Amino acid sequence: MIKDLKLKGSSEVLKVGTKSKPIRLVEGDHEISCKMDGIAIGLKACFVKKVMS
C-alpha cells in the first residue's frame, strides 16, 4: 500500500506498507483482488506498489 485507505462498510484501515501475498489480476472496476489482514478486497493498481523480495 502506498497510502492509508479506509474500507467501505468497515471500521478497518489499511495502513501504508501493508503487504498482501496472494494477489490476482482481474478485469472490472478494480484491477487487483487480494487478501489483507484476513479480509478479501479489491484494489485499484494506483494504490499498490510492486516490491521485489
Tab-separated table of N, CA and C in Angstrom:
chain	number	residue	atom	x	y	z
A	1	MET	N	0.841	-1.167	0.000
A	1	MET	CA	0.000	0.000	0.000
A	1	MET	C	0.893	1.238	0.000
A	2	ILE	N	0.481	2.222	-0.771
A	2	ILE	CA	1.272	3.451	-0.814
A	2	ILE	C	0.620	4.575	-0.015
A	3	LYS	N	-0.638	4.375	0.438
A	3	LYS	CA	-1.281	5.345	1.314
A	3	LYS	C	-2.346	4.642	2.139
A	4	ASP	N	-2.717	5.237	3.278
A	4	ASP	CA	-3.747	4.652	4.126
A	4	ASP	C	-5.093	4.693	3.409
A	5	LEU	N	-5.836	3.588	3.491
A	5	LEU	CA	-7.155	3.507	2.868
A	5	LEU	C	-8.187	3.040	3.877
A	6	LYS	N	-9.323	3.742	3.949
A	6	LYS	CA	-10.443	3.285	4.762
A	6	LYS	C	-11.244	2.296	3.930
A	7	LEU	N	-11.699	1.218	4.552
A	7	LEU	CA	-12.506	0.230	3.846
A	7	LEU	C	-13.977	0.593	3.979
A	8	LYS	N	-14.693	0.572	2.870
A	8	LYS	CA	-16.122	0.857	2.897
A	8	LYS	C	-16.851	-0.241	3.660
A	9	GLY	N	-17.797	0.137	4.508
A	9	GLY	CA	-18.594	-0.833	5.245
A	9	GLY	C	-17.864	-1.469	6.411
A	10	SER	N	-16.731	-0.919	6.809
A	10	SER	CA	-15.948	-1.484	7.902
A	10	SER	C	-15.220	-0.359	8.622
A	11	SER	N	-14.835	-0.627	9.852
A	11	SER	CA	-14.062	0.362	10.604
A	11	SER	C	-12.560	0.144	10.418
A	12	GLU	N	-12.179	-0.830	9.600
A	12	GLU	CA	-10.770	-1.149	9.344
A	12	GLU	C	-10.109	-0.084	8.471
A	13	VAL	N	-8.816	0.111	8.676
A	13	VAL	CA	-7.999	0.993	7.845
A	13	VAL	C	-6.770	0.203	7.417
A	14	LEU	N	-6.494	0.178	6.121
A	14	LEU	CA	-5.277	-0.459	5.617
A	14	LEU	C	-4.159	0.568	5.665
A	15	LYS	N	-3.104	0.254	6.386
A	15	LYS	CA	-2.006	1.189	6.607
A	15	LYS	C	-0.964	1.111	5.493
A	16	VAL	N	-0.181	2.162	5.370
A	16	VAL	CA	0.938	2.195	4.426
A	16	VAL	C	1.893	1.059	4.779
A	17	GLY	N	2.342	0.327	3.769
A	17	GLY	CA	3.292	-0.753	3.989
A	17	GLY	C	2.656	-2.107	4.219
A	18	THR	N	1.318	-2.174	4.279
A	18	THR	CA	0.645	-3.462	4.442
A	18	THR	C	0.925	-4.321	3.222
A	19	LYS	N	1.324	-5.583	3.463
A	19	LYS	CA	1.669	-6.471	2.360
A	19	LYS	C	0.569	-7.491	2.134
A	20	SER	N	0.438	-7.911	0.884
A	20	SER	CA	-0.525	-8.935	0.506
A	20	SER	C	0.204	-9.982	-0.310
A	21	LYS	N	0.110	-11.220	0.080
A	21	LYS	CA	0.815	-12.276	-0.641
A	21	LYS	C	-0.020	-12.824	-1.809
A	22	PRO	N	-1.226	-13.361	-1.578
A	22	PRO	CA	-1.960	-13.948	-2.712
A	22	PRO	C	-2.756	-12.881	-3.473
A	23	ILE	N	-2.249	-12.417	-4.605
A	23	ILE	CA	-2.994	-11.435	-5.392
A	23	ILE	C	-3.358	-12.031	-6.741
A	24	ARG	N	-4.478	-11.562	-7.280
A	24	ARG	CA	-4.924	-11.972	-8.609
A	24	ARG	C	-5.267	-10.716	-9.398
A	25	LEU	N	-4.870	-10.694	-10.650
A	25	LEU	CA	-5.236	-9.594	-11.534
A	25	LEU	C	-6.587	-9.932	-12.146
A	26	VAL	N	-7.546	-9.008	-12.052
A	26	VAL	CA	-8.900	-9.235	-12.544
A	26	VAL	C	-9.326	-8.067	-13.420
A	27	GLU	N	-10.331	-8.286	-14.221
A	27	GLU	CA	-10.895	-7.209	-15.032
A	27	GLU	C	-12.097	-6.627	-14.307
A	28	GLY	N	-12.401	-5.382	-14.607
A	28	GLY	CA	-13.531	-4.722	-13.980
A	28	GLY	C	-13.117	-3.371	-13.434
A	29	ASP	N	-13.911	-2.866	-12.470
A	29	ASP	CA	-13.622	-1.541	-11.932
A	29	ASP	C	-12.448	-1.541	-10.949
A	30	HIS	N	-12.023	-2.707	-10.472
A	30	HIS	CA	-10.770	-2.804	-9.715
A	30	HIS	C	-9.864	-3.796	-10.426
A	31	GLU	N	-8.573	-3.568	-10.341
A	31	GLU	CA	-7.623	-4.379	-11.108
A	31	GLU	C	-7.017	-5.527	-10.311
A	32	ILE	N	-7.044	-5.443	-8.980
A	32	ILE	CA	-6.374	-6.438	-8.143
A	32	ILE	C	-7.352	-6.976	-7.105
A	33	SER	N	-7.399	-8.289	-6.979
A	33	SER	CA	-8.183	-8.950	-5.946
A	33	SER	C	-7.198	-9.632	-5.008
A	34	CYS	N	-7.302	-9.351	-3.700
A	34	CYS	CA	-6.321	-9.909	-2.769
A	34	CYS	C	-6.922	-10.059	-1.375
A	35	LYS	N	-6.111	-10.604	-0.473
A	35	LYS	CA	-6.490	-10.737	0.922
A	35	LYS	C	-5.456	-10.015	1.769
A	36	MET	N	-5.927	-9.090	2.596
A	36	MET	CA	-5.046	-8.368	3.514
A	36	MET	C	-5.651	-8.442	4.900
A	37	ASP	N	-4.861	-8.857	5.860
A	37	ASP	CA	-5.310	-8.972	7.250
A	37	ASP	C	-6.569	-9.827	7.373
A	38	GLY	N	-6.693	-10.867	6.542
A	38	GLY	CA	-7.832	-11.774	6.611
A	38	GLY	C	-9.093	-11.270	5.945
A	39	ILE	N	-9.027	-10.144	5.243
A	39	ILE	CA	-10.189	-9.555	4.572
A	39	ILE	C	-9.946	-9.581	3.072
A	40	ALA	N	-10.892	-10.157	2.316
A	40	ALA	CA	-10.780	-10.175	0.854
A	40	ALA	C	-11.247	-8.826	0.317
A	41	ILE	N	-10.401	-8.175	-0.482
A	41	ILE	CA	-10.728	-6.849	-1.008
A	41	ILE	C	-10.309	-6.730	-2.464
A	42	GLY	N	-10.858	-5.736	-3.139
A	42	GLY	CA	-10.456	-5.392	-4.492
A	42	GLY	C	-9.808	-4.022	-4.472
A	43	LEU	N	-8.685	-3.881	-5.154
A	43	LEU	CA	-7.927	-2.626	-5.144
A	43	LEU	C	-7.665	-2.129	-6.551
A	44	LYS	N	-7.511	-0.832	-6.673
A	44	LYS	CA	-7.032	-0.255	-7.920
A	44	LYS	C	-5.504	-0.285	-7.890
A	45	ALA	N	-4.908	-0.446	-9.046
A	45	ALA	CA	-3.452	-0.569	-9.134
A	45	ALA	C	-2.732	0.708	-8.692
A	46	CYS	N	-3.387	1.854	-8.731
A	46	CYS	CA	-2.727	3.111	-8.358
A	46	CYS	C	-2.412	3.188	-6.858
A	47	PHE	N	-2.996	2.306	-6.020
A	47	PHE	CA	-2.739	2.312	-4.581
A	47	PHE	C	-1.720	1.261	-4.162
A	48	VAL	N	-1.165	0.529	-5.132
A	48	VAL	CA	-0.277	-0.589	-4.821
A	48	VAL	C	1.085	-0.363	-5.466
A	49	LYS	N	2.131	-0.759	-4.750
A	49	LYS	CA	3.492	-0.658	-5.260
A	49	LYS	C	4.081	-2.059	-5.325
A	50	LYS	N	4.725	-2.387	-6.435
A	50	LYS	CA	5.354	-3.695	-6.586
A	50	LYS	C	6.658	-3.721	-5.799
A	51	VAL	N	6.819	-4.748	-4.975
A	51	VAL	CA	8.021	-4.897	-4.162
A	51	VAL	C	8.691	-6.196	-4.548
A	52	MET	N	9.951	-6.125	-4.877
A	52	MET	CA	10.717	-7.325	-5.207
A	52	MET	C	11.374	-7.837	-3.933
A	53	SER	N	11.119	-9.099	-3.591
A	53	SER	CA	11.730	-9.646	-2.368
A	53	SER	C	12.499	-10.902	-2.627
